[in-house]
XYZ file of C-alpha atoms in Angstrom:
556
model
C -10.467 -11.671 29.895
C -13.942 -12.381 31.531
C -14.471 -10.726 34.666
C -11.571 -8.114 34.214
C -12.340 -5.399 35.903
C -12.520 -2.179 33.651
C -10.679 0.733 35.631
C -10.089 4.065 34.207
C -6.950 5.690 35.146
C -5.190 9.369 35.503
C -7.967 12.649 34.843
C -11.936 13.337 35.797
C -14.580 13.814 33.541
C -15.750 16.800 32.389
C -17.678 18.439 29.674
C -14.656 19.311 27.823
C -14.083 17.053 24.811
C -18.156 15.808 24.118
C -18.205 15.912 20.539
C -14.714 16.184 19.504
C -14.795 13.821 17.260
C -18.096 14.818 15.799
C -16.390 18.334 15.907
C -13.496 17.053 14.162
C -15.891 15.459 11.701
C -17.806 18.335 10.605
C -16.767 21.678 8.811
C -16.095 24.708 11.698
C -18.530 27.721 11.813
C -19.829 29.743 13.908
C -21.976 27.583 15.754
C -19.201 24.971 16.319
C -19.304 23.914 20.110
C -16.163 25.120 22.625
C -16.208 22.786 24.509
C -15.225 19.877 22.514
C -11.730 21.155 22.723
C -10.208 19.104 25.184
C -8.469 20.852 28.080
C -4.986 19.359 28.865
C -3.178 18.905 32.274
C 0.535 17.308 31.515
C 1.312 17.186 35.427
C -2.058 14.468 35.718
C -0.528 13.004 32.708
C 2.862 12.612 33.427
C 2.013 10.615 37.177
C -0.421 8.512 34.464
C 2.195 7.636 32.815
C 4.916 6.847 35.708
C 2.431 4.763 37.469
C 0.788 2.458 34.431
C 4.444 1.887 33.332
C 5.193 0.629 36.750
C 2.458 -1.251 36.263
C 3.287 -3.020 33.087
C 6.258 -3.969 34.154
C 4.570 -5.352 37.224
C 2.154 -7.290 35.200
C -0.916 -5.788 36.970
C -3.423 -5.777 34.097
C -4.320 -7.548 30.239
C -4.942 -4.965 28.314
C -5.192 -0.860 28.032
C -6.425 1.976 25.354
C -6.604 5.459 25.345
C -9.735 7.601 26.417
C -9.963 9.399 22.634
C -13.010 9.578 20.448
C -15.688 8.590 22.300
C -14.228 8.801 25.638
C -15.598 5.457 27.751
C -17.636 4.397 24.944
C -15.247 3.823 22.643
C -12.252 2.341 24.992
C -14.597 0.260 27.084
C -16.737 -0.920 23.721
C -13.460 -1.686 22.072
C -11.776 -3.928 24.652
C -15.046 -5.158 25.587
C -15.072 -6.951 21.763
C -12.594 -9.223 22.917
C -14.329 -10.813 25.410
C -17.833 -10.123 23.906
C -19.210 -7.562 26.391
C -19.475 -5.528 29.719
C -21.319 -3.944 32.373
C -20.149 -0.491 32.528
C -21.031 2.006 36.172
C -20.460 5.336 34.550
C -22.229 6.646 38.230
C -18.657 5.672 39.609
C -16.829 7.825 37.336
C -14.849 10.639 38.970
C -15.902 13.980 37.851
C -14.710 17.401 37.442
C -17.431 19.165 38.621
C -21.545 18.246 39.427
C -23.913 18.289 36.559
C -22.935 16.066 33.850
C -25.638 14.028 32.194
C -25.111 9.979 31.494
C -24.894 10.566 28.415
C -21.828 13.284 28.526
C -20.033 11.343 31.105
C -19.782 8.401 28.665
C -19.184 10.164 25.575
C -16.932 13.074 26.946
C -13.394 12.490 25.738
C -11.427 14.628 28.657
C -8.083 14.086 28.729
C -5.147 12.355 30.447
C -6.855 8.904 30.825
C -6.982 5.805 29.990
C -8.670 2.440 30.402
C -7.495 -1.327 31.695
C -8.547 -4.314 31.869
C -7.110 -5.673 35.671
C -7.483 -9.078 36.968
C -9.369 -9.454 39.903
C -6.663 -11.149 41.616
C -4.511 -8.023 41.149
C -7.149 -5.160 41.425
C -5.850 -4.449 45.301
C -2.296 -4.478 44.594
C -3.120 -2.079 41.338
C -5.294 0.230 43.304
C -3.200 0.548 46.236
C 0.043 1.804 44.120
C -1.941 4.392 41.916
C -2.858 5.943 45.390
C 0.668 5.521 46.596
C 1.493 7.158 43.234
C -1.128 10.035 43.494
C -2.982 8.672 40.653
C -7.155 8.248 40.342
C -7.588 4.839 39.629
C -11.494 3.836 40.103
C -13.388 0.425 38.544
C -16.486 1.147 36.656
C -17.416 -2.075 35.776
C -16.046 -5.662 34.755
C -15.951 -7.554 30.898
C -18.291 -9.843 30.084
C -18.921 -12.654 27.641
C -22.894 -11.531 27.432
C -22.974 -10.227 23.765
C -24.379 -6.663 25.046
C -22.153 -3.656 25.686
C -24.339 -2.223 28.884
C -24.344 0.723 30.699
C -25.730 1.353 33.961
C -26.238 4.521 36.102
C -25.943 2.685 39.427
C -29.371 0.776 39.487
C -30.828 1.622 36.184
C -29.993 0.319 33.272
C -29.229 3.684 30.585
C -28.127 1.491 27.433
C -27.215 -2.103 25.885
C -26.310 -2.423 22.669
C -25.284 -5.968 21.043
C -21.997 -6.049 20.452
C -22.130 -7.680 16.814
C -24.559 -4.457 16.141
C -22.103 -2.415 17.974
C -18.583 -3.348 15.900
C -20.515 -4.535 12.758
C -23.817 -2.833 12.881
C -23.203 0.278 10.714
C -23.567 0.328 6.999
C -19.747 1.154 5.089
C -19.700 4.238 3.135
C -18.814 3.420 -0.397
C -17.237 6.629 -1.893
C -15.991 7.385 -5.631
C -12.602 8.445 -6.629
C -11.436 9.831 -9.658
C -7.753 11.034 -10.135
C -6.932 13.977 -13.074
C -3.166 14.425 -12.462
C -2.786 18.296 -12.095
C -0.433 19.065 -15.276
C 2.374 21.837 -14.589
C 4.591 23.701 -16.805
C 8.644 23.489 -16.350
C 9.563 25.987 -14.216
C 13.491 27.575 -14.404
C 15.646 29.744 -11.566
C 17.905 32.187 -13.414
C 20.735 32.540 -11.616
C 22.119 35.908 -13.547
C 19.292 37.507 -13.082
C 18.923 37.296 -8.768
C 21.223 38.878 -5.978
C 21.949 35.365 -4.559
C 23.607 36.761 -0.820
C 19.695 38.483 -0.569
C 17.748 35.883 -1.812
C 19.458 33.083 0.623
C 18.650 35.449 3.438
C 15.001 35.891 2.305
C 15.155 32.287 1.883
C 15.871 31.509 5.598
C 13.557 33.933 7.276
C 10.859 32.005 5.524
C 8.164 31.055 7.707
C 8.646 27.472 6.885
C 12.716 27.477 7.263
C 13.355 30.319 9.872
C 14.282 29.335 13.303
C 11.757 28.445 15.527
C 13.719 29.495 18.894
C 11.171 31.905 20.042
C 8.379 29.165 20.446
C 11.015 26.494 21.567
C 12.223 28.384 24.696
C 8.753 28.501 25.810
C 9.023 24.588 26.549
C 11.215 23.078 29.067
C 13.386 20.152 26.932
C 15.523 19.393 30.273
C 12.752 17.298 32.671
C 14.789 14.608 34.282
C 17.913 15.788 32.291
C 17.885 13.103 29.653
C 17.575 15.000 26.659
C 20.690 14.389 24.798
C 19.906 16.195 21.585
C 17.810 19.591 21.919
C 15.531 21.095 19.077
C 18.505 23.511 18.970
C 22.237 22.441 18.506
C 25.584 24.771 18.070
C 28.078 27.097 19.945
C 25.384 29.662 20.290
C 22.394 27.101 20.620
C 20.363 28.318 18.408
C 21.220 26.123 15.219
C 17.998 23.725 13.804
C 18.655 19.797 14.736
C 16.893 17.310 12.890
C 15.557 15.533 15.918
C 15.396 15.148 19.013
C 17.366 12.356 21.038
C 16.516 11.296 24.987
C 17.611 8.850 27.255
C 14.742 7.615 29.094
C 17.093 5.894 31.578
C 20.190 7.448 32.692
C 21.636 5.086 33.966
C 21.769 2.722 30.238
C 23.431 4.782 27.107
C 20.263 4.024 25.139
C 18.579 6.661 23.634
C 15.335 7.423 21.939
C 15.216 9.552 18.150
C 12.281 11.508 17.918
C 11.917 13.093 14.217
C 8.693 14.109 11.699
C 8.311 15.004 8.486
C 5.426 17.397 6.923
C 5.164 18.925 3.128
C 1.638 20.116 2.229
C 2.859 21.875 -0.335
C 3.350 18.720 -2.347
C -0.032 17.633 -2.164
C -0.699 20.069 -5.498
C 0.893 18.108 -7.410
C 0.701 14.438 -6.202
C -0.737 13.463 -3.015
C 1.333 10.334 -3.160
C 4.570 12.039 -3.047
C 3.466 14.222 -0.579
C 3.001 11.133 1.789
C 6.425 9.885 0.052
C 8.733 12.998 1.441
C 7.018 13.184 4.341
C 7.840 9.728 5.858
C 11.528 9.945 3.479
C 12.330 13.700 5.637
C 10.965 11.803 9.366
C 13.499 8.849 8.596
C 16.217 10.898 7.688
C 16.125 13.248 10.367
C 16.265 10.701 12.871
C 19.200 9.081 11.049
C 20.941 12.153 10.608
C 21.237 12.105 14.472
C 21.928 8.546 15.142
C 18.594 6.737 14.779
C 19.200 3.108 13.199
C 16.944 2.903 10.424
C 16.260 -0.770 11.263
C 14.879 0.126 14.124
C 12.246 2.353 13.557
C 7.961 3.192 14.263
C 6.185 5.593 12.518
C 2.964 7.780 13.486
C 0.870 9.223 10.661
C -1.217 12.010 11.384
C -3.766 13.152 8.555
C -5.468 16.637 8.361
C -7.505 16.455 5.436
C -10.107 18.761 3.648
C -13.771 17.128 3.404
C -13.361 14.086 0.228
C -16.730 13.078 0.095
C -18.780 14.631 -2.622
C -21.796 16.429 -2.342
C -23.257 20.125 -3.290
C -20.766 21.756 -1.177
C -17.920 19.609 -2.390
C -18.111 19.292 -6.059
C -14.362 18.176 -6.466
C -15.272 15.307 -3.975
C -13.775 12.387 -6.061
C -10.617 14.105 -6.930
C -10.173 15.159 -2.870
C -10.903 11.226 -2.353
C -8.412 10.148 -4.666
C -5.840 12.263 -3.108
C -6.537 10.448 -0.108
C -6.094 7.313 -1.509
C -3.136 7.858 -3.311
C -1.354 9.180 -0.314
C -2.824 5.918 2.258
C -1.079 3.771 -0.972
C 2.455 5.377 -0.143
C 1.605 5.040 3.193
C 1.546 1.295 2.433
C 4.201 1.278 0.054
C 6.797 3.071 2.046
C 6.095 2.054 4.913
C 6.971 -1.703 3.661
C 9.695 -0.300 1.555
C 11.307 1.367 4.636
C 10.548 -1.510 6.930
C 8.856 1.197 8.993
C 5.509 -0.098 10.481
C 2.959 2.088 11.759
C 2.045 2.145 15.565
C -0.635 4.530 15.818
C -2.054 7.816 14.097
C -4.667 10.259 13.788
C -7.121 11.683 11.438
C -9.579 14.723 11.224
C -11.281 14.941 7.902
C -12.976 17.785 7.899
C -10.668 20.678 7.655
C -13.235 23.453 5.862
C -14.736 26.042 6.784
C -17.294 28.636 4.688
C -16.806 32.339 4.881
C -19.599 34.493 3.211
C -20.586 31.454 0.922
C -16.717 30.909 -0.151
C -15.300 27.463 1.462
C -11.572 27.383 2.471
C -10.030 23.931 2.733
C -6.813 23.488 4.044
C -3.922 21.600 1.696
C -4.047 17.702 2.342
C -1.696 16.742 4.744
C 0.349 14.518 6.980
C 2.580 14.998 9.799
C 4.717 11.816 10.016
C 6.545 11.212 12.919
C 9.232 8.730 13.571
C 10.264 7.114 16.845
C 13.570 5.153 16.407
C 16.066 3.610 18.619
C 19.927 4.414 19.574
C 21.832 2.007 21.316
C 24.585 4.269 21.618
C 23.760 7.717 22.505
C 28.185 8.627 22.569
C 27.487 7.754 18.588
C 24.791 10.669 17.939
C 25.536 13.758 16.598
C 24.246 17.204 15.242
C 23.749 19.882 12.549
C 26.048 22.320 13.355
C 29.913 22.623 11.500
C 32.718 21.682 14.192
C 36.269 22.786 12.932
C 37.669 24.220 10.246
C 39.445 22.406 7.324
C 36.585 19.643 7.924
C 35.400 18.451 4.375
C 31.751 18.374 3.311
C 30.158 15.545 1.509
C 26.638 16.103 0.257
C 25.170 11.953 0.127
C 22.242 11.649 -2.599
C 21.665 12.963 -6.308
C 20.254 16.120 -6.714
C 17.530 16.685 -9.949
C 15.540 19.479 -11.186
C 12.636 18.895 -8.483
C 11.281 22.639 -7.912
C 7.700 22.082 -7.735
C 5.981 22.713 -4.348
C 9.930 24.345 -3.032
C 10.482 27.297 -0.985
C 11.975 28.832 -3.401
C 9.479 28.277 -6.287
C 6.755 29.923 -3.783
C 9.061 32.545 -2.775
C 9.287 33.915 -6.659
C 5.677 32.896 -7.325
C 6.580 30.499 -9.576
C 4.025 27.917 -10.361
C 5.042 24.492 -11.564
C 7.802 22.243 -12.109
C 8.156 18.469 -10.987
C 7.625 17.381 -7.082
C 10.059 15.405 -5.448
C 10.205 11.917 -5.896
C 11.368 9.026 -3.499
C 13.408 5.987 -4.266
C 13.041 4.337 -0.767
C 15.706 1.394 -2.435
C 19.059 3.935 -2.752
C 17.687 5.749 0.298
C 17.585 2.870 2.633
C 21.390 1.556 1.599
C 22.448 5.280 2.022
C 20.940 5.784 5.410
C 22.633 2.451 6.470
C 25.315 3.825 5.428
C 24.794 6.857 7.379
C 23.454 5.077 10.543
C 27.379 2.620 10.553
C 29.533 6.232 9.623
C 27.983 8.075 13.096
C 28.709 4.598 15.003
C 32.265 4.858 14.287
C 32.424 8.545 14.545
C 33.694 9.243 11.368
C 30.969 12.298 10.842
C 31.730 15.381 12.554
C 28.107 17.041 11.856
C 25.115 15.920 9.678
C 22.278 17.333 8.581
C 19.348 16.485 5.976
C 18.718 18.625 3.135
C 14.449 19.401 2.933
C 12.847 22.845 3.059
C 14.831 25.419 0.933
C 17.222 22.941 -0.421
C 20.795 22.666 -0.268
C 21.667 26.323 -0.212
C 19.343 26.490 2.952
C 20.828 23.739 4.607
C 24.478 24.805 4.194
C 23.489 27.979 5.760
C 21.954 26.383 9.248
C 25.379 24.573 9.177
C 27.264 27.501 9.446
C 24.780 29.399 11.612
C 25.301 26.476 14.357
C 28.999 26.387 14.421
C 29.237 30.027 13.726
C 31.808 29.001 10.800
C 32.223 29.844 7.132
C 32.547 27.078 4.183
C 33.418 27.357 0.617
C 31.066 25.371 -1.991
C 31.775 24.271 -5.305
C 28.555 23.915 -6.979
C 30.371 21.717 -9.825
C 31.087 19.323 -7.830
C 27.178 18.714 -6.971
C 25.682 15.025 -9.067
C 23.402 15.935 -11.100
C 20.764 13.218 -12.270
C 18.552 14.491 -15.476
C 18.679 17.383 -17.202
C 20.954 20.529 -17.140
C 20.461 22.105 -14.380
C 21.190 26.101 -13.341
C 23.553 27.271 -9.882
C 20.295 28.473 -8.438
C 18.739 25.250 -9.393
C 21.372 22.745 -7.878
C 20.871 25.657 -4.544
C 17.244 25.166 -4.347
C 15.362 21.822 -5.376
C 14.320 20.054 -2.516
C 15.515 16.673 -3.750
C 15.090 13.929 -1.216
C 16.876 11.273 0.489
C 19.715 13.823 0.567
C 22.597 14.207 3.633
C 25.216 16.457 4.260
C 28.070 15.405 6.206
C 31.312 16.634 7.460
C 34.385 14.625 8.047
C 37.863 15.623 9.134
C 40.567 15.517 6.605
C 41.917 12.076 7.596
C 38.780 10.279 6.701
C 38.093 11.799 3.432
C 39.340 8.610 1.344
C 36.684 6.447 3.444
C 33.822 8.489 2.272
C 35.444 9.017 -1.359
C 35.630 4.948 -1.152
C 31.377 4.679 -0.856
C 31.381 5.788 -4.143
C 32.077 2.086 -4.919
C 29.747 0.730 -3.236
C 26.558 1.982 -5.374
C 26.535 5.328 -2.858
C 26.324 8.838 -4.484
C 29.049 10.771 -3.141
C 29.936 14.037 -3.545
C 32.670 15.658 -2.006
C 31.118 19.347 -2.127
C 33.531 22.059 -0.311
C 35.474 22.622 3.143
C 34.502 24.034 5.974
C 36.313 27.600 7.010
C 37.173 29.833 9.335
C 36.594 32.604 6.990
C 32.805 34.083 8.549
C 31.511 33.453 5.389
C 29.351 30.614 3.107
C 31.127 31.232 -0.303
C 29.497 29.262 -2.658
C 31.174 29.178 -6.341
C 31.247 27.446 -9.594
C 34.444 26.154 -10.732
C 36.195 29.196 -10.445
C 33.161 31.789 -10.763
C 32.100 33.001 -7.249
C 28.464 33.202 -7.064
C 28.173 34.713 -3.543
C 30.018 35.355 0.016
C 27.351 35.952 2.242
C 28.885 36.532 6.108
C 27.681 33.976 8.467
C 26.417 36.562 10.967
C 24.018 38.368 8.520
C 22.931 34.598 7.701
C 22.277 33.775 11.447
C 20.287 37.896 11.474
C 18.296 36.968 8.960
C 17.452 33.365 9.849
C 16.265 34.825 13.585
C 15.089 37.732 12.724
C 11.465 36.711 11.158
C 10.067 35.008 15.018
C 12.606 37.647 16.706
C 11.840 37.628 20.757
């Protein structure tokens, strides 16, 4: 509103972070600025955080945004559109250190703060806790209904800038796009003619599947002791979980799902299904844990190679028509999914040249998925619980190699990419989501990187227990597929779940209800993941060498 007061909250400004998003913008070499790196401090972010949700809930101010690209100019010139314009101190912002130029104390984009619009009536009351809280909360300014975004160095007046000029000012690019759909041969795993036991070890010390304990124990997961579900799950902790699950309050048994989903490899064959398994893998995870996929936000984060054409990008139309095809399943499955978008992030400019050669990383997205739990007795985790369970694998599997681990792993170039049918996948999750809130699951876990074969094996590996597999039992959907086929495609919108004996005719029964259920195998007490078809036993690999080789790649 008019006469707000614009205060900017939690860290000082400093020359870190001028030009990140120009640097973000631009291809890296050698004369690429350090210093628009940002430099982080959590412990200023974390009292942030405390105090402006204090404040919220306190109803001490209208509005607030992030200090990101662009630092002051951006937060202050956005909010400022709402009212139609400002008078912005930048004098009174709280620096670092001496010697920052106008110019850099606007634009730098520092972290850990953010900007508010506070009522006059309540600017005391809001100053007076973030000092009681140990947070730097200073006004720079107030909003305006003047038409000019202006800055001022105390007295002197250092820029003003209409506001129509500044939201509507600059010209649109208008880029071409031109999509040639990359054309790859059929691809097929002989199963005869591999040692299965070595190839699902090399499998899981991928560096795409192996465990990830030895960067996970660098980070503390138990501030304020609400973390219900840790990045690593089993007897031994060290078995993958899908997500993470918190409970903000302890006191309520409400919980947060925290999940994401990434496959760049996709994006060389279809940049749409790349987007597609990315968002299907961030849902599932978090329902494989408990999240309700009704109640779900999704962040998309792009890192993308330069699309626009020009001398140095010939393929410029194709690179922009990747993009577009994978913002159109963002669209699409984000409706389909009922999963809207709260925020995200984009650098374009991923390249770099190296002796005249330019390297562009693979397009890709990291989608993340916040969800709720109102439950947190009803989540659960990857990791086999007791022998005699029985294992259901939920989903069809089909010949989908192209862009697997395994394809890459036997340089194997080709095949089809996963597809997504966000229709069956949304019933089965449902399904999923009502099974762990009656406790009928006793472990779940998503099938993505490596496949089934992969994800059997981090089963066993958490609960330090064997299973037998019968690989005929798998649903097939297309053509004839080999064993090391049904082992390996990466399929989505696939679950594995366990149930004890006694509720094996309730899963058998979803069948009937338009679910694909198949009832896969038992878990043992053997040591080992036997997996066999019909009555041919394809391998016994013991779950200890399994558990080796997955740690063995990041060892400590």
């Amino acid at each position: 509103m008019v006469n707000d007061r614009i205060v900017m909250v939690g860290g000082r400004i400093g020359k870190d972070g001028i030009h990140g998003a120009t640097f973000s913008s631009e291809e890296l070499n050698e004369n690429s600025p350090a210093t628009a790196v940002q430099i982080g401090d959590p412990i200023t972010q974390r009292k942030m955080y405390d105090f402006i949700m204090r404040a919220r809930d306190m109803g001490l101010y209208h509005a607030i945004t992030d200090n990101g690209a662009g630092g002051l100019s951006s937060s202050v010139g956005e909010m400022a559109e709402d009212t139609g314009g400002c008078v912005l101190d930048i004098s009174l912002a709280p620096l670092k250190y001496d010697g920052l130029q106008p110019w850099e104390i606007l634009v730098s984009e520092a972290q850990e703060r953010m900007t508010l619009a506070v009522p006059e009536e309540h600017i005391k009351e809001f100053l007076d806790m973030a000092a009681e809280m140990d947070v730097e909360a200073t006004v720079l300014g107030h909003y305006t209904d003047s038409g000019y975004f202006e800055v001022r160095y105390g007295d002197r007046v250092i820029g003003s800038l209409e506001m129509e000029f500044m939201h509507d000012g600059v010209p649109q690019y208008e880029l071409n796009a031109a999509w040639d759909k990359p054309e790859y041969k059929d691809i097929t795993l002989d199963t005869c003619a591999i040692d299965q036991e070595a190839f699902l070890k090399t499998m899981l010390g991928r560096l795409n599947i192996c465990s990830k304990e030895y960067v996970i124990r660098q980070y503390d997961h138990e501030v304020k002791g609400g973390s219900v579900i840790k990045p690593l799950c089993g007897i031994k902790r060290d078995g993958p979980a899908d997500a993470g699950v918190i409970r903000p309050v302890l006191e309520s048994d409400m919980g947060l799902v925290i999940s994401h989903g990434i496959c760049p490899r996709y994006s060389d064959y279809d940049t749409y299904w790349m987007m597609a398994n990315a968002m299907d893998e961030a849902i599932r995870n978090a329902v494989c844990v408990g999240g309700n996929p009704d109640y779900m936000a999704g962040v998309d984060n792009f890192c993308w190679c330069d699309p626009v054409e020009s001398e140095r990008t010939p393929d410029g139309r194709y690179k922009m028509a990747q993009l577009v095809r994978a913002c159109k399943a963002l669209q699409q499955f984000s409706y389909a999914y009922g999963v809207p978008c709260i925020s995200g992030k984009d650098s374009m400019k991923n390249d770099y040249m190296n002796g005249g050669i330019k390297i562009s990383i693979p397009p890709t997205v990291l989608f993340s998925v916040i969800g709720v739990i109102n439950n947190i007795v009803a989540t659960q985790t990857s990791d086999f619980k007791k022998a005699g369970d029985v294992i259901y694998l939920l989903g069809s599997t089909s010949n989908e190699l192209g862009g697997s681990e395994a394809a890459d792993e036997l340089n194997l170039k080709g095949g089809r990419v996963p597809t997504v049918d966000a229709g069956q996948a949304l019933q089965r999750y449902r399904a999923v989501h009502a099974m762990l809130g009656q406790r009928l699951a006793s472990a779940c876990h998503d099938c993505s990187d490596g496949g089934l074969a992969v994800a059997i094996a981090e089963m066993c590996i958490g609960g330090r227990l064997g299973c037998e597999i019968d690989l005929d039992k798998v649903r097939v959907s297309g053509q004839a597929m080999t064993a090391m086929e049904t082992l390996y495609s990466q399929s989505a919108s696939r679950i594995l779940v366990t149930v004890k004996p006694e509720f094996a005719p309730m899963m058998d029964m979803l069948g009937s209800y338009q679910q694909i259920v198949s009832r896969i195998g038992t878990v043992t007490d053997t040591g080992s993941m036997l997996v066999r078809s019909g009555s041919s036993v394809l391998f016994s690999a013991p779950v200890d060498e399994l558990a080796h080789a997955f740690k063995k790649t990041l060892a400590w």
